[in-house]
């Protein structure tokens, strides 16, 4: 019989709806039940595309004996970390404090009022690798709860006090050129000269750092910044972390060489990386950067697009319980799909070896060089995609998360205007319409929807910041005032709900009270909420002529200046916003009737690599577009107005002088 999760909107929770465990969703009802029964709460946190979450589910949560023990001795709560990032943040802080590491599945035992007293991640069904069996852990917790209750409750109190202490980020200060230069130098010290990227295995796509490095190069001309950005971009694009057949990046590489990925494909990674690759192409003109940008945009629209217009959260790491089953190849499989000649050629081109680079003699596909026969490569890829389509396919987590759709809206809008791909702009607009119509409820954001229905969890700071960022990019791409207006409404909520005398917070002032109010200033796989909000505030200020928003954006990233200086790998997006502030950012209005002359000026303006530059294109005094207000034609011709910090140069009508106006300050 289905348990209490059968009515959930989260695909992850629905994966557990048939478990014999009497799961409950997060909420007061679960904790009230624990108080009534006088038992501890098991909070199990994961997400739909998580490989080890599936493993623990099969081993333990589907096991009748384990379920009976759980049901007898605990109230069991299942949490989708992507739907409740606030809950995840609180208990991840506790898990890391107690164990020194974190990850998913996350297994947390709390008192009936939510105070965590014992935390872990994956537990096996039998003792292994120094880990106790999960049922042994359950028994030990139950015994301790029965015989040492006061000790556990005291531990919970101490843990909450510990995780509630805010990280001392020092006094806010401007992100000066010196701070940002120091950050680039620190990144250079950790750059992998052999395989690119930063640090060793596992190696994650450093999306926010790459954007920072590109903006730093654009402002300063520093060749080292561009070398690190382009080197990392190309290494990932040619490695196994990138799907060489259908586009899209996996979550991370398990090795330092980008060969073997953790195969889940997340919307947020691909949205952030799409933006990076289209900016890499703009900066360098490299064909591989343009190819990867185009393929990643196509992947987002084709494989993650939902019928309602949004973008789904992820494709699973597993297929039929086997990681990578859909994606890896042996030489014989290539021959079977392509014939002897093309099969052997493909094995050479994609570095598929008899020994294999993955498991059981299979290999991930890598494109270590561009072959001299592009038509043959295109034919081979097309046939391999068709052959792969006949294999079992990974499941899709089809919930639509506000923040991640905001990142995708920004990336698709920019890809569309920079490459002329109208399908990308249209996809960005569809996603924006869905989020605006479904997620924006009574003047506040909901975190996610599924099948066009908004879920109950409230939006957190990253939802407001990332969605505003996306809407501002869409406003620039379409010239529609609706998106600028909604972005302003979102940022008004940020100012009202997420900042107080103690500083910034990741949850709203009137959000559900947890055992502590979370705030994480560091980037994770997505920009930190405060950095995302700061970037959106700076961009909004440039587009709307709003000094108040610029001041708040400066304060947001200024609060992270010490983090940028001391740990730039944790503050890439704040550093990228800092580059925009130093560069102006440029405010560029291309004013005039549609036609070839205006189009040429618009293309030149958009080709500007000035960090964080905003560009709007349209008829003079277009309603809802402040940058076009009072921007008439010049001598009867379309004109470009370039402003920096609300101070404007004379309008330009020719391409040749435009380059000088758009150059670094």
XYZ file of C-alpha atoms in Angstrom:
665
model
C 0.000 0.000 0.000
C 1.272 3.518 -0.719
C 2.429 5.482 2.320
C 1.787 9.152 3.095
C 4.036 10.288 0.231
C 1.588 9.177 -2.451
C 0.145 12.688 -2.747
C 3.526 14.473 -2.844
C 4.477 16.721 -5.746
C 8.201 15.908 -5.502
C 9.349 13.111 -7.851
C 11.912 12.119 -5.213
C 9.251 11.665 -2.555
C 7.076 9.777 -5.021
C 9.964 7.345 -5.573
C 9.452 6.346 -1.926
C 5.660 6.256 -1.950
C 5.579 2.447 -2.186
C 8.189 1.845 0.533
C 7.021 -0.149 3.570
C 8.449 2.717 5.650
C 5.652 4.949 6.943
C 7.202 8.091 5.510
C 5.781 11.534 6.158
C 6.504 14.810 4.412
C 8.330 17.518 6.337
C 5.933 19.490 8.503
C 4.540 20.129 11.959
C 2.287 17.077 11.765
C 5.305 14.763 11.723
C 6.942 16.398 14.730
C 3.651 16.477 16.633
C 3.380 12.730 16.089
C 6.901 12.280 17.450
C 5.993 14.243 20.566
C 2.843 12.201 21.032
C 4.692 8.906 20.673
C 7.782 10.208 22.495
C 10.164 8.902 19.832
C 12.975 10.535 17.832
C 12.564 11.664 14.237
C 14.535 10.239 11.321
C 14.996 12.952 8.691
C 16.170 11.357 5.448
C 17.252 13.880 2.800
C 18.048 13.222 -0.849
C 17.022 14.017 -4.401
C 15.666 12.158 -7.384
C 18.846 11.938 -9.472
C 21.054 10.793 -6.567
C 22.720 7.413 -7.188
C 23.468 6.519 -3.566
C 20.008 7.654 -2.507
C 18.646 4.946 -4.790
C 21.097 2.419 -3.399
C 20.104 3.055 0.223
C 16.436 3.002 -0.740
C 16.757 -0.425 -2.358
C 18.892 -1.838 0.428
C 17.078 -0.455 3.456
C 13.864 1.461 2.809
C 12.399 -1.315 0.646
C 13.369 -3.975 3.204
C 10.429 -5.125 5.336
C 12.471 -5.811 8.479
C 14.225 -2.447 8.355
C 10.922 -0.703 7.715
C 9.313 -2.438 10.676
C 12.122 -1.235 12.937
C 11.862 2.299 11.597
C 8.088 2.416 11.958
C 8.174 1.087 15.513
C 10.895 3.312 16.903
C 10.841 6.553 14.873
C 8.713 9.035 13.014
C 10.217 8.971 9.533
C 10.371 12.129 7.404
C 11.524 12.145 3.803
C 12.817 15.460 2.379
C 13.615 16.445 -1.199
C 16.638 18.689 -0.739
C 15.867 20.481 -3.985
C 12.335 21.337 -2.879
C 13.383 22.275 0.675
C 16.903 23.730 0.430
C 16.337 25.450 3.784
C 15.802 22.158 5.618
C 18.718 20.620 3.754
C 20.991 23.521 4.685
C 20.210 23.284 8.405
C 20.830 19.561 8.653
C 23.787 19.542 6.272
C 25.473 22.060 8.570
C 24.843 19.703 11.472
C 26.074 16.668 9.539
C 29.268 18.412 8.505
C 29.838 19.683 12.046
C 29.473 16.210 13.521
C 31.163 14.071 10.851
C 33.503 16.420 9.018
C 31.811 15.744 5.693
C 28.391 15.754 4.082
C 26.490 14.389 1.130
C 23.367 12.580 0.083
C 21.574 10.546 1.150
C 21.725 12.438 4.423
C 20.528 10.589 7.509
C 19.730 12.742 10.546
C 18.175 11.812 13.879
C 16.463 14.632 15.758
C 14.462 15.261 18.886
C 10.704 15.788 18.444
C 11.374 19.539 18.189
C 13.879 19.102 15.350
C 17.207 19.394 17.169
C 19.712 17.014 15.498
C 21.726 14.770 17.792
C 23.191 12.135 15.434
C 23.973 12.540 11.729
C 25.403 10.559 8.861
C 25.020 9.980 5.158
C 24.764 6.561 3.494
C 24.608 3.533 5.793
C 24.929 0.024 4.298
C 22.609 -2.890 5.138
C 25.573 -4.810 6.600
C 28.750 -3.527 8.258
C 31.239 -2.537 5.542
C 34.260 -0.279 5.056
C 34.255 0.758 8.686
C 30.583 1.754 8.616
C 27.990 0.119 10.852
C 24.900 -1.467 9.351
C 21.898 0.844 9.166
C 19.845 -1.370 11.476
C 22.693 -1.314 14.004
C 22.561 2.493 13.906
C 18.794 2.409 14.424
C 19.161 0.079 17.400
C 21.880 2.183 18.994
C 19.876 5.382 18.587
C 16.770 3.756 20.083
C 18.738 2.436 23.044
C 20.376 5.805 23.650
C 17.001 7.542 23.389
C 15.615 5.180 26.014
C 18.544 5.197 28.445
C 20.370 8.493 27.818
C 17.635 10.874 26.713
C 18.935 13.903 28.569
C 22.381 13.465 27.023
C 20.944 13.361 23.498
C 18.756 16.404 24.063
C 21.703 18.349 25.456
C 23.752 17.333 22.422
C 20.976 18.572 20.154
C 20.945 21.923 21.914
C 24.723 22.294 21.574
C 24.636 21.361 17.891
C 21.931 23.912 17.139
C 23.886 26.578 19.008
C 26.977 25.671 17.016
C 25.384 25.750 13.575
C 23.469 28.939 14.405
C 26.655 30.968 14.848
C 27.098 33.138 11.753
C 30.391 32.966 9.899
C 32.412 36.095 10.592
C 32.888 37.648 7.158
C 34.435 40.805 8.519
C 33.293 44.343 7.839
C 31.811 44.924 4.372
C 34.227 46.543 1.936
C 34.258 47.312 -1.779
C 35.426 44.627 -4.163
C 38.376 46.655 -5.388
C 40.620 45.878 -8.341
C 43.279 44.777 -5.843
C 40.949 42.257 -4.208
C 39.936 40.806 -7.565
C 43.523 40.691 -8.847
C 44.480 38.801 -5.690
C 41.627 36.354 -6.253
C 42.830 35.603 -9.792
C 46.363 35.063 -8.532
C 45.061 32.635 -5.893
C 43.102 30.728 -8.540
C 46.223 30.506 -10.696
C 48.017 28.897 -7.771
C 45.437 26.106 -7.658
C 45.039 25.658 -11.412
C 45.644 22.129 -12.744
C 48.234 22.756 -15.444
C 47.978 19.222 -16.816
C 44.224 18.639 -16.972
C 42.785 22.132 -16.310
C 40.228 23.033 -13.693
C 40.980 23.585 -10.036
C 41.991 21.017 -7.449
C 41.980 17.256 -7.811
C 39.433 14.472 -7.937
C 36.490 14.643 -7.816
C 36.468 17.602 -10.168
C 33.398 19.796 -10.533
C 32.624 22.294 -13.296
C 33.771 25.642 -11.811
C 30.985 27.566 -13.542
C 30.982 30.738 -11.447
C 34.797 30.938 -11.436
C 34.896 30.701 -15.222
C 32.452 33.593 -15.535
C 34.589 35.610 -13.115
C 37.767 34.860 -15.067
C 36.154 35.853 -18.367
C 34.916 39.113 -16.895
C 38.309 39.780 -15.318
C 40.036 39.252 -18.663
C 37.529 41.534 -20.371
C 38.185 44.322 -17.868
C 41.955 43.967 -17.531
C 43.180 42.066 -20.569
C 44.939 39.608 -18.229
C 45.936 36.678 -20.489
C 46.301 34.329 -17.517
C 42.623 34.698 -16.635
C 41.559 33.902 -20.198
C 44.000 30.979 -20.403
C 42.526 29.348 -17.291
C 38.961 29.918 -18.428
C 39.498 28.673 -21.977
C 41.691 25.774 -20.884
C 39.111 24.524 -18.404
C 36.279 25.061 -20.853
C 37.985 23.054 -23.570
C 39.095 20.252 -21.227
C 35.525 19.759 -20.014
C 34.089 20.034 -23.519
C 36.394 17.296 -24.783
C 36.098 15.041 -21.752
C 33.721 12.349 -20.625
C 31.892 14.789 -18.366
C 30.321 16.192 -21.555
C 27.836 14.121 -23.564
C 29.622 14.017 -26.917
C 26.534 12.711 -28.709
C 23.549 14.688 -27.425
C 25.086 17.596 -25.512
C 24.830 18.474 -21.860
C 27.203 18.116 -18.920
C 27.171 15.569 -16.101
C 27.343 16.703 -12.474
C 31.088 16.137 -11.986
C 34.038 13.925 -12.920
C 35.112 11.305 -10.396
C 38.724 11.687 -11.603
C 40.990 14.694 -12.121
C 41.103 14.245 -15.920
C 37.384 14.805 -16.730
C 37.140 11.209 -18.027
C 34.476 9.442 -15.926
C 31.467 11.466 -14.825
C 28.883 11.022 -12.149
C 26.278 10.669 -14.862
C 23.371 12.714 -13.529
C 22.663 15.785 -15.651
C 21.407 18.748 -13.628
C 19.575 21.762 -15.004
C 21.624 24.187 -12.931
C 24.992 22.921 -14.195
C 23.926 23.074 -17.809
C 22.305 26.487 -17.461
C 25.417 27.991 -15.868
C 27.734 26.295 -18.348
C 25.670 27.340 -21.360
C 26.209 30.943 -20.333
C 29.936 30.332 -19.827
C 30.415 28.698 -23.230
C 28.533 31.359 -25.152
C 30.694 33.962 -23.391
C 33.824 31.915 -24.128
C 32.859 31.873 -27.794
C 32.228 35.627 -27.740
C 35.642 36.193 -26.156
C 37.722 33.800 -28.263
C 35.766 32.909 -31.398
C 36.702 29.255 -30.817
C 34.487 26.875 -32.795
C 34.413 24.269 -30.019
C 32.971 26.824 -27.603
C 30.198 27.734 -30.048
C 29.467 24.059 -30.736
C 29.158 23.225 -27.044
C 26.981 26.272 -26.415
C 24.635 25.320 -29.261
C 24.482 21.668 -28.211
C 23.884 22.497 -24.557
C 21.074 24.895 -25.440
C 19.526 22.180 -27.602
C 19.860 19.668 -24.750
C 18.075 21.985 -22.321
C 15.166 22.560 -24.684
C 14.871 19.008 -26.017
C 15.580 16.865 -22.972
C 14.577 19.071 -20.036
C 11.691 21.070 -21.515
C 8.330 20.350 -19.871
C 4.916 20.496 -21.565
C 4.023 23.537 -19.453
C 7.025 25.500 -20.738
C 9.442 25.109 -17.828
C 12.668 23.157 -17.576
C 12.893 19.936 -15.577
C 15.418 19.568 -12.786
C 17.549 16.607 -13.781
C 18.172 13.375 -15.602
C 19.032 10.489 -13.306
C 22.532 9.110 -12.806
C 21.175 5.564 -13.046
C 19.363 3.643 -15.736
C 17.594 0.537 -14.439
C 19.745 0.810 -11.333
C 23.027 0.821 -13.312
C 25.024 4.033 -13.425
C 26.035 5.118 -16.908
C 24.210 2.309 -18.694
C 22.772 4.666 -21.318
C 25.998 6.473 -22.122
C 29.047 4.157 -22.239
C 30.364 2.096 -25.168
C 32.741 -0.740 -25.994
C 34.593 -0.976 -29.345
C 32.355 -3.881 -30.341
C 29.205 -1.864 -29.611
C 30.480 0.931 -31.837
C 31.100 -1.534 -34.651
C 27.658 -3.038 -34.157
C 26.030 0.373 -34.436
C 28.194 1.817 -37.220
C 29.759 -1.016 -39.175
C 33.396 -2.077 -39.183
C 35.043 0.996 -40.750
C 33.090 3.732 -39.023
C 33.038 1.748 -35.774
C 36.829 1.497 -35.618
C 37.152 5.138 -36.660
C 34.690 6.216 -33.970
C 36.596 4.236 -31.332
C 39.723 6.175 -32.228
C 37.978 9.564 -32.401
C 36.116 9.064 -29.112
C 39.009 7.359 -27.238
C 37.096 4.098 -26.703
C 39.638 1.419 -25.824
C 39.457 -2.387 -25.422
C 40.365 -1.994 -21.739
C 37.757 0.706 -21.203
C 37.840 3.874 -19.155
C 34.754 3.126 -17.044
C 33.536 -0.272 -15.828
C 33.340 -3.745 -17.403
C 35.479 -2.736 -20.378
C 33.191 0.132 -21.410
C 34.327 3.688 -22.035
C 32.893 7.160 -21.812
C 33.147 9.106 -25.054
C 35.746 11.857 -25.319
C 36.542 14.055 -28.298
C 40.177 14.852 -27.643
C 40.646 16.473 -31.054
C 38.432 17.652 -33.871
C 38.799 15.104 -36.702
C 39.567 16.203 -40.245
C 36.292 14.706 -41.473
C 33.512 16.805 -39.901
C 30.814 15.344 -42.159
C 31.795 11.821 -41.143
C 31.761 12.825 -37.485
C 28.285 14.313 -37.863
C 27.025 11.104 -39.501
C 28.594 8.914 -36.807
C 27.122 11.022 -34.024
C 23.678 10.926 -35.589
C 23.732 7.148 -35.889
C 25.067 6.665 -32.358
C 22.351 8.920 -30.958
C 19.791 6.744 -32.741
C 21.391 3.555 -31.438
C 21.553 4.973 -27.905
C 17.883 5.884 -28.066
C 17.153 2.154 -28.243
C 18.793 1.604 -24.854
C 16.987 2.078 -21.533
C 16.930 5.788 -20.669
C 17.527 7.552 -17.341
C 14.509 8.812 -15.432
C 13.751 12.520 -15.392
C 12.985 14.621 -12.328
C 10.375 16.850 -13.893
C 9.749 19.343 -11.121
C 10.394 22.934 -12.167
C 12.621 24.732 -9.632
C 12.378 28.515 -9.648
C 16.060 29.351 -9.138
C 17.330 26.881 -11.711
C 14.802 28.016 -14.284
C 16.002 31.550 -13.627
C 19.558 30.468 -14.443
C 18.313 28.747 -17.594
C 16.247 31.754 -18.690
C 19.367 33.943 -18.455
C 21.518 31.462 -20.365
C 19.009 30.740 -23.124
C 18.198 34.417 -23.589
C 21.875 35.313 -23.935
C 22.567 32.352 -26.211
C 19.690 33.420 -28.399
C 20.712 37.047 -28.827
C 24.441 36.363 -29.204
C 24.060 33.559 -31.777
C 20.822 34.615 -33.444
C 19.049 31.468 -32.282
C 15.422 32.492 -31.919
C 14.458 29.085 -30.478
C 16.582 29.776 -27.409
C 14.927 33.126 -26.738
C 11.501 31.541 -27.239
C 12.349 28.768 -24.755
C 13.550 31.344 -22.219
C 10.306 33.248 -22.625
C 8.165 30.111 -22.199
C 9.928 29.298 -18.953
C 9.520 32.865 -17.717
C 5.802 32.840 -18.486
C 5.337 29.598 -16.544
C 7.250 30.826 -13.518
C 5.497 34.197 -13.571
C 2.046 32.652 -13.924
C 2.448 29.642 -11.589
C 5.300 30.291 -9.123
C 4.515 33.960 -8.345
C 1.613 33.628 -5.918
C 0.184 36.615 -4.033
C 3.366 38.604 -4.442
C 5.707 35.827 -3.271
C 7.611 33.031 -4.964
C 7.047 29.318 -4.537
C 10.104 27.119 -4.783
C 8.869 24.644 -7.394
C 5.987 23.339 -9.469
C 5.124 20.089 -11.187
C 2.638 19.561 -14.006
C 1.828 23.265 -13.876
C 0.834 23.234 -10.207
C 2.901 25.149 -7.633
C 4.127 23.239 -4.611
C 3.706 24.580 -1.087
C 7.379 25.303 -0.163
C 8.260 28.990 -0.238
C 10.993 30.427 -2.398
C 14.364 31.090 -0.784
C 16.864 33.863 -1.512
C 18.447 32.081 -4.473
C 15.022 31.743 -6.092
C 14.516 35.506 -6.001
C 18.066 36.333 -7.080
C 18.426 33.784 -9.874
C 14.953 34.388 -11.278
C 15.514 38.155 -11.282
C 18.813 37.556 -13.102
C 17.025 35.508 -15.751
C 14.182 37.973 -16.209
C 16.631 40.836 -16.638
C 18.436 38.920 -19.388
C 15.087 38.182 -21.026
C 14.118 41.856 -20.831
C 17.295 42.686 -22.739
C 16.657 39.964 -25.314
C 13.009 40.830 -26.013
C 12.590 44.470 -25.064
C 9.480 43.499 -23.088
C 8.903 45.663 -20.026
C 7.002 42.914 -18.207
C 10.196 41.124 -17.241
C 11.946 44.203 -15.880
C 8.866 45.024 -13.807
C 8.632 41.538 -12.309
C 12.368 41.509 -11.571
C 11.886 44.757 -9.665
C 9.033 43.219 -7.687
C 11.229 40.247 -6.793
C 14.042 42.495 -5.628
C 11.621 44.515 -3.511
C 10.757 41.280 -1.668
C 14.475 40.605 -1.241
C 14.957 43.991 0.415
C 11.925 43.511 2.673
C 12.304 39.872 3.681
C 15.905 38.672 3.433
C 17.932 41.425 5.119
C 17.777 42.641 8.702
C 20.033 44.043 11.394
C 21.914 40.713 11.537
C 22.635 40.773 7.805
C 21.457 38.572 4.936
C 19.447 35.354 5.288
C 18.573 32.555 2.880
C 14.975 32.326 4.103
C 12.362 35.054 4.357
C 11.590 36.744 7.653
C 8.097 35.238 7.648
C 9.164 31.768 6.452
C 8.642 28.598 8.488
C 10.869 28.747 11.575
C 13.470 25.980 11.635
C 15.867 25.225 14.479
C 17.989 28.000 13.016
C 17.627 30.464 10.144
C 20.112 29.388 7.488
C 22.587 31.579 5.640
C 25.403 30.262 3.441
C 27.607 32.959 1.880
C 29.555 30.489 -0.262
C 28.798 29.326 -3.772
C 27.902 25.674 -4.127
C 27.006 24.204 -7.502
C 24.957 27.399 -7.939
C 25.702 30.983 -6.856
C 25.195 31.786 -3.185
C 21.825 33.418 -2.661
C 23.353 36.695 -1.475
C 25.682 36.827 -4.500
C 22.824 36.017 -6.882
C 20.713 38.769 -5.357
C 23.641 41.174 -5.489
C 24.221 40.514 -9.179
C 20.547 40.951 -10.036
C 20.390 44.205 -8.055
C 23.380 45.637 -9.944
C 21.907 44.645 -13.311
C 18.478 45.991 -12.413
C 20.041 49.276 -11.348
C 21.758 49.597 -14.728
C 18.594 48.794 -16.688
C 16.182 50.858 -14.612
C 18.411 53.748 -13.564
C 17.944 52.883 -9.894
C 20.771 54.053 -7.583
C 19.033 52.501 -4.554
C 19.310 49.037 -6.113
C 22.944 49.591 -7.022
C 23.756 50.538 -3.436
C 22.067 47.404 -2.139
C 23.849 45.252 -4.734
C 27.184 46.792 -3.764
C 26.431 46.078 -0.111
C 25.516 42.462 -0.885
C 28.766 41.617 -2.667
C 30.744 43.916 -0.392
C 29.702 41.707 2.519
C 31.521 38.858 0.717
C 34.725 40.765 -0.054
C 36.718 38.935 2.609
C 35.539 35.585 1.230
C 36.536 36.633 -2.306
C 39.977 37.611 -1.060
C 40.636 34.561 1.090
C 38.685 31.773 -0.626
C 37.836 32.820 -4.204
C 36.786 29.303 -5.194
C 33.854 29.748 -2.799
C 32.883 33.185 -4.098
C 33.141 33.166 -7.882
C 29.793 34.820 -8.518
C 30.409 37.633 -6.030
C 33.752 38.234 -7.762
C 32.029 38.282 -11.159
C 29.581 40.907 -9.873
C 32.537 42.850 -8.502
C 34.003 42.930 -12.013
C 30.736 44.354 -13.334
C 30.765 47.077 -10.695
C 34.329 48.087 -11.562
C 33.454 48.197 -15.267
C 30.383 50.354 -14.735
C 28.567 48.216 -15.764
C 28.001 49.684 -19.212
C 24.390 50.635 -19.956
C 23.859 50.429 -23.720
C 20.692 51.477 -25.533
C 20.379 50.818 -29.274
C 17.559 53.094 -30.350
C 15.836 53.066 -33.714
C 13.374 51.285 -35.964
C 13.930 47.637 -36.791
C 16.150 47.088 -39.799
C 19.615 46.214 -40.988
C 21.220 49.388 -39.646
C 19.883 48.904 -36.119
C 20.658 45.187 -36.241
C 24.300 45.869 -37.079
C 24.643 48.319 -34.200
C 22.908 45.877 -31.835
C 25.217 43.040 -32.830
C 28.264 45.223 -32.219
C 26.919 46.309 -28.825
C 26.177 42.741 -27.784
C 29.633 41.657 -28.888
C 31.010 43.934 -26.184
C 32.773 41.904 -23.534
C 32.594 44.631 -20.921
C 31.760 42.789 -17.676
C 28.087 42.793 -16.842
C 27.177 45.196 -19.668
C 23.436 45.560 -20.264
C 22.071 46.056 -23.765
C 18.528 46.935 -24.820
C 17.360 47.373 -28.391
C 14.138 48.978 -29.602
C 12.246 52.008 -30.787
C 12.867 55.280 -28.928
C 10.762 55.614 -25.783
C 9.511 52.008 -25.885
C 7.116 51.657 -22.919
C 8.557 49.646 -20.033
C 12.167 50.026 -21.235
C 13.772 52.846 -19.190
C 17.066 52.784 -21.114
C 15.225 53.750 -24.299
C 13.425 56.685 -22.669
C 14.588 59.982 -24.114
C 16.875 58.216 -26.594
C 15.882 59.639 -29.995
C 17.359 58.901 -33.390
C 20.541 60.809 -34.236
C 20.361 62.691 -37.524
C 17.440 60.452 -38.414
C 19.477 57.263 -37.974
C 19.522 54.486 -35.353
C 21.905 55.401 -32.561
C 23.765 53.732 -29.704
C 23.737 55.461 -26.329
C 26.450 54.225 -23.948
C 26.320 55.133 -20.257
C 28.454 54.138 -17.299
C 27.212 54.756 -13.774
C 24.245 56.719 -15.113
C 26.579 59.106 -17.030
C 26.219 58.912 -20.820
C 28.415 59.573 -23.847
C 27.163 61.217 -27.008
C 25.126 58.912 -29.281
C 27.024 56.945 -31.916
C 25.592 56.015 -35.311
C 28.596 54.272 -36.898
C 30.241 50.964 -36.019
C 33.829 52.227 -36.064
C 33.563 54.785 -33.236
C 31.340 52.412 -31.268
C 34.311 50.211 -30.358
C 36.028 53.082 -28.633
C 32.959 53.932 -26.591
C 32.508 50.308 -25.500
C 36.134 49.794 -24.522
C 37.364 49.418 -20.924
C 37.033 52.471 -18.716
